[in-house]
Amino acid sequence: LVAAPFYYTSNVALVRRGEEDDIIFSPVVSTVYAPRFTKTLYGEFALQQQFFLYDRFTEFNFTSFDAIAGLAYYVPQFHNLALRARYDYNRLTDIDNFDEFYVDHSIFLDAEIPFQFGRAMQLSLGTDTNLTFYAHPEAPRRNDYEFYAGYTVNFSRSFSATAVARLAIRDYYEGDRTDVSEILALTANYRIRDWLSASFISSFAWNQSNQSVFDYSVANVGAGLSLTLKF
């Protein structure tokens, strides 16, 4: 997968006061291998490199690398329940000389139940947990616990739209800090070819912390093209 999204953000530094907006270009390259082990058990292995390039506030530029290995298990007899578990190694570097400034190792667990309404609509309810068992430096290290609901409508074979609402609890290891975030994401996807698609992306987030200095709200709106090759 090669994608070239760009978007406008209303709060580039995620601050409570003195918000500044900016345009972000975030190209990404990823490769995914998903072998089928049994009828309902699949592997999930991925490598991903993404760049975050800011228009005005170039001091925020950085790159993010992920190496992921996991399993997905489907339970058709229980309303098509999907269970996922994976390990994620994430490394953040600066953009100039790729010096590392943050790295973490985490375990991601997810359970999701889909509800199909006809052929064109689906409601998905789920919960996921992201447990970081090592991070350097330690200060940003946290565990995330999320509950979400997503609704997808397929208007045609080529055009679909999805709305996802999330409630996230973020528990930090240092500073006795806990945040609660409400997130609404809206996307529309148009498949131009089997290997080429265009997307409209928007998200809105509100963060409340037991340390009010970390309270903020942010809106992101953008679009992108993605190229997918399957083997």
mmCIF file of N, CA and C in Angstrom, residues 24-125:
data_model
loop_
_atom_site.group_PDB
_atom_site.id
_atom_site.type_symbol
_atom_site.label_atom_id
_atom_site.label_comp_id
_atom_site.label_asym_id
_atom_site.label_seq_id
_atom_site.Cartn_x
_atom_site.Cartn_y
_atom_site.Cartn_z
ATOM 1 N N ILE A 24 -0.907 19.321 7.069
ATOM 2 C CA ILE A 24 0.021 18.210 7.269
ATOM 3 C C ILE A 24 -0.070 17.270 6.073
ATOM 4 N N PHE A 25 1.091 16.919 5.537
ATOM 5 C CA PHE A 25 1.195 15.905 4.484
ATOM 6 C C PHE A 25 1.814 14.669 5.119
ATOM 7 N N SER A 26 1.132 13.516 4.994
ATOM 8 C CA SER A 26 1.586 12.331 5.732
ATOM 9 C C SER A 26 1.626 11.089 4.835
ATOM 10 N N PRO A 27 2.536 11.043 3.869
ATOM 11 C CA PRO A 27 2.637 9.862 2.994
ATOM 12 C C PRO A 27 3.045 8.620 3.782
ATOM 13 N N VAL A 28 2.554 7.471 3.335
ATOM 14 C CA VAL A 28 2.809 6.215 4.046
ATOM 15 C C VAL A 28 3.047 5.095 3.037
ATOM 16 N N VAL A 29 3.965 4.221 3.393
ATOM 17 C CA VAL A 29 4.234 3.018 2.615
ATOM 18 C C VAL A 29 4.129 1.835 3.570
ATOM 19 N N SER A 30 3.352 0.816 3.200
ATOM 20 C CA SER A 30 3.217 -0.343 4.077
ATOM 21 C C SER A 30 3.107 -1.614 3.255
ATOM 22 N N THR A 31 3.521 -2.701 3.859
ATOM 23 C CA THR A 31 3.352 -4.016 3.260
ATOM 24 C C THR A 31 2.725 -4.934 4.302
ATOM 25 N N VAL A 32 1.741 -5.731 3.884
ATOM 26 C CA VAL A 32 0.975 -6.581 4.798
ATOM 27 C C VAL A 32 0.968 -8.004 4.260
ATOM 28 N N TYR A 33 1.189 -8.966 5.151
ATOM 29 C CA TYR A 33 1.104 -10.383 4.819
ATOM 30 C C TYR A 33 0.092 -11.013 5.765
ATOM 31 N N ALA A 34 -0.964 -11.616 5.204
ATOM 32 C CA ALA A 34 -2.054 -12.163 6.019
ATOM 33 C C ALA A 34 -2.317 -13.613 5.626
ATOM 34 N N PRO A 35 -1.483 -14.540 6.065
ATOM 35 C CA PRO A 35 -1.694 -15.954 5.721
ATOM 36 C C PRO A 35 -2.897 -16.534 6.452
ATOM 37 N N ARG A 36 -3.529 -17.515 5.837
ATOM 38 C CA ARG A 36 -4.660 -18.213 6.444
ATOM 39 C C ARG A 36 -4.168 -19.542 7.008
ATOM 40 N N PHE A 37 -4.228 -19.671 8.346
ATOM 41 C CA PHE A 37 -3.744 -20.883 8.997
ATOM 42 C C PHE A 37 -4.819 -21.971 9.064
ATOM 43 N N THR A 38 -6.045 -21.551 9.392
ATOM 44 C CA THR A 38 -7.192 -22.458 9.405
ATOM 45 C C THR A 38 -8.368 -21.704 8.792
ATOM 46 N N LYS A 39 -9.538 -22.320 8.831
ATOM 47 C CA LYS A 39 -10.714 -21.686 8.236
ATOM 48 C C LYS A 39 -11.031 -20.353 8.890
ATOM 49 N N THR A 40 -10.736 -20.210 10.175
ATOM 50 C CA THR A 40 -11.104 -18.985 10.908
ATOM 51 C C THR A 40 -9.923 -18.294 11.575
ATOM 52 N N LEU A 41 -8.705 -18.757 11.349
ATOM 53 C CA LEU A 41 -7.525 -18.172 11.978
ATOM 54 C C LEU A 41 -6.575 -17.647 10.913
ATOM 55 N N TYR A 42 -6.220 -16.364 11.043
ATOM 56 C CA TYR A 42 -5.345 -15.719 10.082
ATOM 57 C C TYR A 42 -4.159 -15.073 10.810
ATOM 58 N N GLY A 43 -3.071 -14.965 10.108
ATOM 59 C CA GLY A 43 -1.946 -14.199 10.608
ATOM 60 C C GLY A 43 -2.016 -12.768 10.103
ATOM 61 N N GLU A 44 -1.407 -11.848 10.843
ATOM 62 C CA GLU A 44 -1.327 -10.450 10.427
ATOM 63 C C GLU A 44 0.091 -9.953 10.673
ATOM 64 N N PHE A 45 0.822 -9.720 9.585
ATOM 65 C CA PHE A 45 2.201 -9.255 9.678
ATOM 66 C C PHE A 45 2.341 -8.024 8.780
ATOM 67 N N ALA A 46 2.918 -6.950 9.324
ATOM 68 C CA ALA A 46 2.973 -5.704 8.561
ATOM 69 C C ALA A 46 4.219 -4.898 8.919
ATOM 70 N N LEU A 47 4.710 -4.174 7.917
ATOM 71 C CA LEU A 47 5.749 -3.163 8.102
ATOM 72 C C LEU A 47 5.207 -1.867 7.523
ATOM 73 N N GLN A 48 5.387 -0.765 8.250
ATOM 74 C CA GLN A 48 4.836 0.508 7.785
ATOM 75 C C GLN A 48 5.778 1.650 8.122
ATOM 76 N N GLN A 49 5.968 2.535 7.158
ATOM 77 C CA GLN A 49 6.761 3.748 7.369
ATOM 78 C C GLN A 49 5.913 4.939 6.944
ATOM 79 N N GLN A 50 5.753 5.905 7.863
ATOM 80 C CA GLN A 50 4.945 7.084 7.566
ATOM 81 C C GLN A 50 5.715 8.351 7.927
ATOM 82 N N PHE A 51 5.513 9.393 7.114
ATOM 83 C CA PHE A 51 6.152 10.684 7.323
ATOM 84 C C PHE A 51 5.081 11.718 7.645
ATOM 85 N N PHE A 52 5.371 12.594 8.603
ATOM 86 C CA PHE A 52 4.456 13.677 8.972
ATOM 87 C C PHE A 52 5.182 14.992 8.720
ATOM 88 N N LEU A 53 4.744 15.704 7.695
ATOM 89 C CA LEU A 53 5.416 16.917 7.232
ATOM 90 C C LEU A 53 4.467 18.099 7.367
ATOM 91 N N TYR A 54 4.857 19.078 8.172
ATOM 92 C CA TYR A 54 4.016 20.226 8.483
ATOM 93 C C TYR A 54 4.378 21.404 7.586
ATOM 94 N N ASP A 55 3.366 22.156 7.213
ATOM 95 C CA ASP A 55 3.585 23.294 6.310
ATOM 96 C C ASP A 55 4.234 24.474 7.026
ATOM 97 N N ARG A 56 3.652 24.925 8.138
ATOM 98 C CA ARG A 56 4.161 26.099 8.849
ATOM 99 C C ARG A 56 5.091 25.713 9.988
ATOM 100 N N PHE A 57 4.696 24.738 10.779
ATOM 101 C CA PHE A 57 5.451 24.371 11.974
ATOM 102 C C PHE A 57 6.349 23.166 11.672
ATOM 103 N N THR A 58 7.368 23.406 10.866
ATOM 104 C CA THR A 58 8.232 22.314 10.414
ATOM 105 C C THR A 58 9.024 21.685 11.557
ATOM 106 N N GLU A 59 9.113 22.371 12.705
ATOM 107 C CA GLU A 59 9.810 21.785 13.851
ATOM 108 C C GLU A 59 9.094 20.549 14.380
ATOM 109 N N PHE A 60 7.822 20.351 13.989
ATOM 110 C CA PHE A 60 7.073 19.164 14.404
ATOM 111 C C PHE A 60 7.276 17.976 13.459
ATOM 112 N N ASN A 61 7.984 18.156 12.366
ATOM 113 C CA ASN A 61 8.159 17.068 11.397
ATOM 114 C C ASN A 61 8.768 15.830 12.058
ATOM 115 N N PHE A 62 8.227 14.652 11.718
ATOM 116 C CA PHE A 62 8.794 13.415 12.252
ATOM 117 C C PHE A 62 8.386 12.246 11.370
ATOM 118 N N THR A 63 8.982 11.079 11.620
ATOM 119 C CA THR A 63 8.610 9.854 10.923
ATOM 120 C C THR A 63 8.192 8.808 11.953
ATOM 121 N N SER A 64 7.380 7.859 11.516
ATOM 122 C CA SER A 64 6.908 6.787 12.389
ATOM 123 C C SER A 64 7.047 5.454 11.664
ATOM 124 N N PHE A 65 7.754 4.513 12.291
ATOM 125 C CA PHE A 65 7.929 3.173 11.735
ATOM 126 C C PHE A 65 7.247 2.162 12.647
ATOM 127 N N ASP A 66 6.483 1.216 12.050
ATOM 128 C CA ASP A 66 5.815 0.166 12.807
ATOM 129 C C ASP A 66 6.157 -1.193 12.220
ATOM 130 N N ALA A 67 6.439 -2.147 13.112
ATOM 131 C CA ALA A 67 6.559 -3.558 12.754
ATOM 132 C C ALA A 67 5.526 -4.308 13.588
ATOM 133 N N ILE A 68 4.631 -5.038 12.917
ATOM 134 C CA ILE A 68 3.461 -5.630 13.566
ATOM 135 C C ILE A 68 3.408 -7.125 13.267
ATOM 136 N N ALA A 69 3.093 -7.902 14.292
ATOM 137 C CA ALA A 69 2.885 -9.338 14.118
ATOM 138 C C ALA A 69 1.707 -9.749 14.999
ATOM 139 N N GLY A 70 0.730 -10.462 14.419
ATOM 140 C CA GLY A 70 -0.428 -10.818 15.227
ATOM 141 C C GLY A 70 -1.283 -11.895 14.595
ATOM 142 N N LEU A 71 -2.433 -12.127 15.238
ATOM 143 C CA LEU A 71 -3.389 -13.140 14.810
ATOM 144 C C LEU A 71 -4.790 -12.548 14.812
ATOM 145 N N ALA A 72 -5.617 -13.038 13.896
ATOM 146 C CA ALA A 72 -7.041 -12.688 13.867
ATOM 147 C C ALA A 72 -7.843 -13.976 13.848
ATOM 148 N N TYR A 73 -8.811 -14.080 14.757
ATOM 149 C CA TYR A 73 -9.621 -15.291 14.878
ATOM 150 C C TYR A 73 -11.091 -14.910 14.775
ATOM 151 N N TYR A 74 -11.818 -15.604 13.909
ATOM 152 C CA TYR A 74 -13.223 -15.300 13.669
ATOM 153 C C TYR A 74 -14.103 -16.432 14.212
ATOM 154 N N VAL A 75 -15.228 -16.027 14.825
ATOM 155 C CA VAL A 75 -16.132 -16.990 15.451
ATOM 156 C C VAL A 75 -17.502 -16.846 14.787
ATOM 157 N N PRO A 76 -17.739 -17.521 13.659
ATOM 158 C CA PRO A 76 -19.007 -17.357 12.920
ATOM 159 C C PRO A 76 -20.225 -17.726 13.739
ATOM 160 N N GLN A 77 -20.093 -18.725 14.599
ATOM 161 C CA GLN A 77 -21.250 -19.179 15.370
ATOM 162 C C GLN A 77 -21.651 -18.200 16.471
ATOM 163 N N PHE A 78 -20.810 -17.202 16.730
ATOM 164 C CA PHE A 78 -21.128 -16.177 17.725
ATOM 165 C C PHE A 78 -21.212 -14.823 17.035
ATOM 166 N N HIS A 79 -22.160 -14.733 16.123
ATOM 167 C CA HIS A 79 -22.463 -13.489 15.409
ATOM 168 C C HIS A 79 -21.241 -12.915 14.698
ATOM 169 N N ASN A 80 -20.398 -13.789 14.156
ATOM 170 C CA ASN A 80 -19.207 -13.374 13.412
ATOM 171 C C ASN A 80 -18.255 -12.524 14.248
ATOM 172 N N LEU A 81 -18.157 -12.833 15.524
ATOM 173 C CA LEU A 81 -17.216 -12.153 16.404
ATOM 174 C C LEU A 81 -15.803 -12.252 15.837
ATOM 175 N N ALA A 82 -15.081 -11.128 15.856
ATOM 176 C CA ALA A 82 -13.684 -11.091 15.408
ATOM 177 C C ALA A 82 -12.791 -10.752 16.600
ATOM 178 N N LEU A 83 -11.786 -11.576 16.835
ATOM 179 C CA LEU A 83 -10.829 -11.372 17.917
ATOM 180 C C LEU A 83 -9.446 -11.162 17.310
ATOM 181 N N ARG A 84 -8.740 -10.141 17.763
ATOM 182 C CA ARG A 84 -7.415 -9.846 17.230
ATOM 183 C C ARG A 84 -6.434 -9.605 18.379
ATOM 184 N N ALA A 85 -5.218 -10.066 18.173
ATOM 185 C CA ALA A 85 -4.129 -9.806 19.121
ATOM 186 C C ALA A 85 -2.872 -9.596 18.307
ATOM 187 N N ARG A 86 -2.125 -8.543 18.619
ATOM 188 C CA ARG A 86 -0.895 -8.321 17.879
ATOM 189 C C ARG A 86 0.121 -7.555 18.720
ATOM 190 N N TYR A 87 1.356 -7.761 18.345
ATOM 191 C CA TYR A 87 2.482 -7.019 18.930
ATOM 192 C C TYR A 87 2.869 -5.906 17.962
ATOM 193 N N ASP A 88 3.153 -4.707 18.505
ATOM 194 C CA ASP A 88 3.511 -3.561 17.672
ATOM 195 C C ASP A 88 4.777 -2.909 18.223
ATOM 196 N N TYR A 89 5.794 -2.845 17.368
ATOM 197 C CA TYR A 89 6.997 -2.084 17.677
ATOM 198 C C TYR A 89 6.902 -0.771 16.923
ATOM 199 N N ASN A 90 6.940 0.355 17.652
ATOM 200 C CA ASN A 90 6.804 1.672 17.052
ATOM 201 C C ASN A 90 8.036 2.521 17.368
ATOM 202 N N ARG A 91 8.588 3.156 16.337
ATOM 203 C CA ARG A 91 9.799 3.969 16.486
ATOM 204 C C ARG A 91 9.574 5.314 15.814
ATOM 205 N N LEU A 92 9.744 6.395 16.577
ATOM 206 C CA LEU A 92 9.600 7.749 16.062
ATOM 207 C C LEU A 92 10.978 8.375 15.917
ATOM 208 N N THR A 93 11.210 9.040 14.791
ATOM 209 C CA THR A 93 12.495 9.691 14.543
ATOM 210 C C THR A 93 12.256 11.088 13.987
ATOM 211 N N ASP A 94 13.287 11.938 14.073
ATOM 212 C CA ASP A 94 13.176 13.244 13.438
ATOM 213 C C ASP A 94 13.348 13.081 11.933
ATOM 214 N N ILE A 95 13.034 14.122 11.198
ATOM 215 C CA ILE A 95 12.961 14.025 9.751
ATOM 216 C C ILE A 95 14.302 14.286 9.084
ATOM 217 N N ASP A 96 15.216 14.957 9.777
ATOM 218 C CA ASP A 96 16.460 15.380 9.135
ATOM 219 C C ASP A 96 17.495 14.262 9.085
ATOM 220 N N ASN A 97 17.801 13.681 10.232
ATOM 221 C CA ASN A 97 18.831 12.636 10.271
ATOM 222 C C ASN A 97 18.309 11.319 10.843
ATOM 223 N N PHE A 98 16.989 11.224 11.039
ATOM 224 C CA PHE A 98 16.324 10.008 11.512
ATOM 225 C C PHE A 98 16.862 9.543 12.881
ATOM 226 N N ASP A 99 17.203 10.520 13.737
ATOM 227 C CA ASP A 99 17.575 10.185 15.104
ATOM 228 C C ASP A 99 16.318 9.796 15.883
ATOM 229 N N GLU A 100 16.409 8.713 16.612
ATOM 230 C CA GLU A 100 15.273 8.218 17.383
ATOM 231 C C GLU A 100 15.018 9.109 18.589
ATOM 232 N N PHE A 101 13.716 9.491 18.792
ATOM 233 C CA PHE A 101 13.378 10.238 20.001
ATOM 234 C C PHE A 101 12.301 9.544 20.834
ATOM 235 N N TYR A 102 11.706 8.479 20.307
ATOM 236 C CA TYR A 102 10.757 7.703 21.110
ATOM 237 C C TYR A 102 10.596 6.327 20.495
ATOM 238 N N VAL A 103 10.477 5.310 21.351
ATOM 239 C CA VAL A 103 10.220 3.950 20.891
ATOM 240 C C VAL A 103 9.337 3.255 21.914
ATOM 241 N N ASP A 104 8.402 2.436 21.442
ATOM 242 C CA ASP A 104 7.620 1.650 22.396
ATOM 243 C C ASP A 104 7.297 0.276 21.819
ATOM 244 N N HIS A 105 7.047 -0.642 22.747
ATOM 245 C CA HIS A 105 6.632 -2.000 22.425
ATOM 246 C C HIS A 105 5.274 -2.205 23.098
ATOM 247 N N SER A 106 4.282 -2.627 22.332
ATOM 248 C CA SER A 106 2.942 -2.731 22.905
ATOM 249 C C SER A 106 2.217 -3.966 22.387
ATOM 250 N N ILE A 107 1.212 -4.368 23.144
ATOM 251 C CA ILE A 107 0.307 -5.459 22.787
ATOM 252 C C ILE A 107 -1.080 -4.863 22.563
ATOM 253 N N PHE A 108 -1.661 -5.168 21.412
ATOM 254 C CA PHE A 108 -2.982 -4.659 21.052
ATOM 255 C C PHE A 108 -3.971 -5.814 21.039
ATOM 256 N N LEU A 109 -5.099 -5.650 21.752
ATOM 257 C CA LEU A 109 -6.157 -6.658 21.818
ATOM 258 C C LEU A 109 -7.470 -6.026 21.386
ATOM 259 N N ASP A 110 -8.242 -6.737 20.545
ATOM 260 C CA ASP A 110 -9.482 -6.162 20.026
ATOM 261 C C ASP A 110 -10.541 -7.244 19.888
ATOM 262 N N ALA A 111 -11.781 -6.876 20.211
ATOM 263 C CA ALA A 111 -12.935 -7.750 19.993
ATOM 264 C C ALA A 111 -14.026 -6.922 19.325
ATOM 265 N N GLU A 112 -14.583 -7.456 18.224
ATOM 266 C CA GLU A 112 -15.564 -6.694 17.451
ATOM 267 C C GLU A 112 -16.675 -7.605 16.953
ATOM 268 N N ILE A 113 -17.907 -7.114 17.056
ATOM 269 C CA ILE A 113 -19.073 -7.847 16.551
ATOM 270 C C ILE A 113 -19.763 -6.992 15.484
ATOM 271 N N PRO A 114 -19.911 -7.535 14.258
ATOM 272 C CA PRO A 114 -20.627 -6.804 13.203
ATOM 273 C C PRO A 114 -22.107 -7.188 13.161
ATOM 274 N N PHE A 115 -22.926 -6.219 12.789
ATOM 275 C CA PHE A 115 -24.359 -6.454 12.587
ATOM 276 C C PHE A 115 -24.707 -5.969 11.186
ATOM 277 N N GLN A 116 -25.100 -6.894 10.329
ATOM 278 C CA GLN A 116 -25.383 -6.576 8.939
ATOM 279 C C GLN A 116 -26.847 -6.206 8.768
ATOM 280 N N PHE A 117 -27.092 -5.106 8.036
ATOM 281 C CA PHE A 117 -28.446 -4.676 7.707
ATOM 282 C C PHE A 117 -28.570 -4.677 6.185
ATOM 283 N N GLY A 118 -29.134 -5.753 5.667
ATOM 284 C CA GLY A 118 -29.189 -5.883 4.220
ATOM 285 C C GLY A 118 -27.788 -6.082 3.661
ATOM 286 N N ARG A 119 -27.632 -5.725 2.392
ATOM 287 C CA ARG A 119 -26.340 -5.881 1.745
ATOM 288 C C ARG A 119 -25.472 -4.641 1.839
ATOM 289 N N ALA A 120 -26.069 -3.514 2.194
ATOM 290 C CA ALA A 120 -25.358 -2.246 2.027
ATOM 291 C C ALA A 120 -24.935 -1.584 3.332
ATOM 292 N N MET A 121 -25.435 -2.057 4.471
ATOM 293 C CA MET A 121 -25.147 -1.350 5.721
ATOM 294 C C MET A 121 -24.653 -2.315 6.788
ATOM 295 N N GLN A 122 -23.726 -1.834 7.617
ATOM 296 C CA GLN A 122 -23.204 -2.655 8.702
ATOM 297 C C GLN A 122 -22.868 -1.785 9.903
ATOM 298 N N LEU A 123 -23.293 -2.247 11.077
ATOM 299 C CA LEU A 123 -22.928 -1.639 12.354
ATOM 300 C C LEU A 123 -21.916 -2.546 13.043
ATOM 301 N N SER A 124 -20.824 -1.965 13.519
ATOM 302 C CA SER A 124 -19.799 -2.728 14.224
ATOM 303 C C SER A 124 -19.618 -2.155 15.619
ATOM 304 N N LEU A 125 -19.658 -3.030 16.627
ATOM 305 C CA LEU A 125 -19.422 -2.638 18.008
ATOM 306 C C LEU A 125 -18.179 -3.355 18.509
#
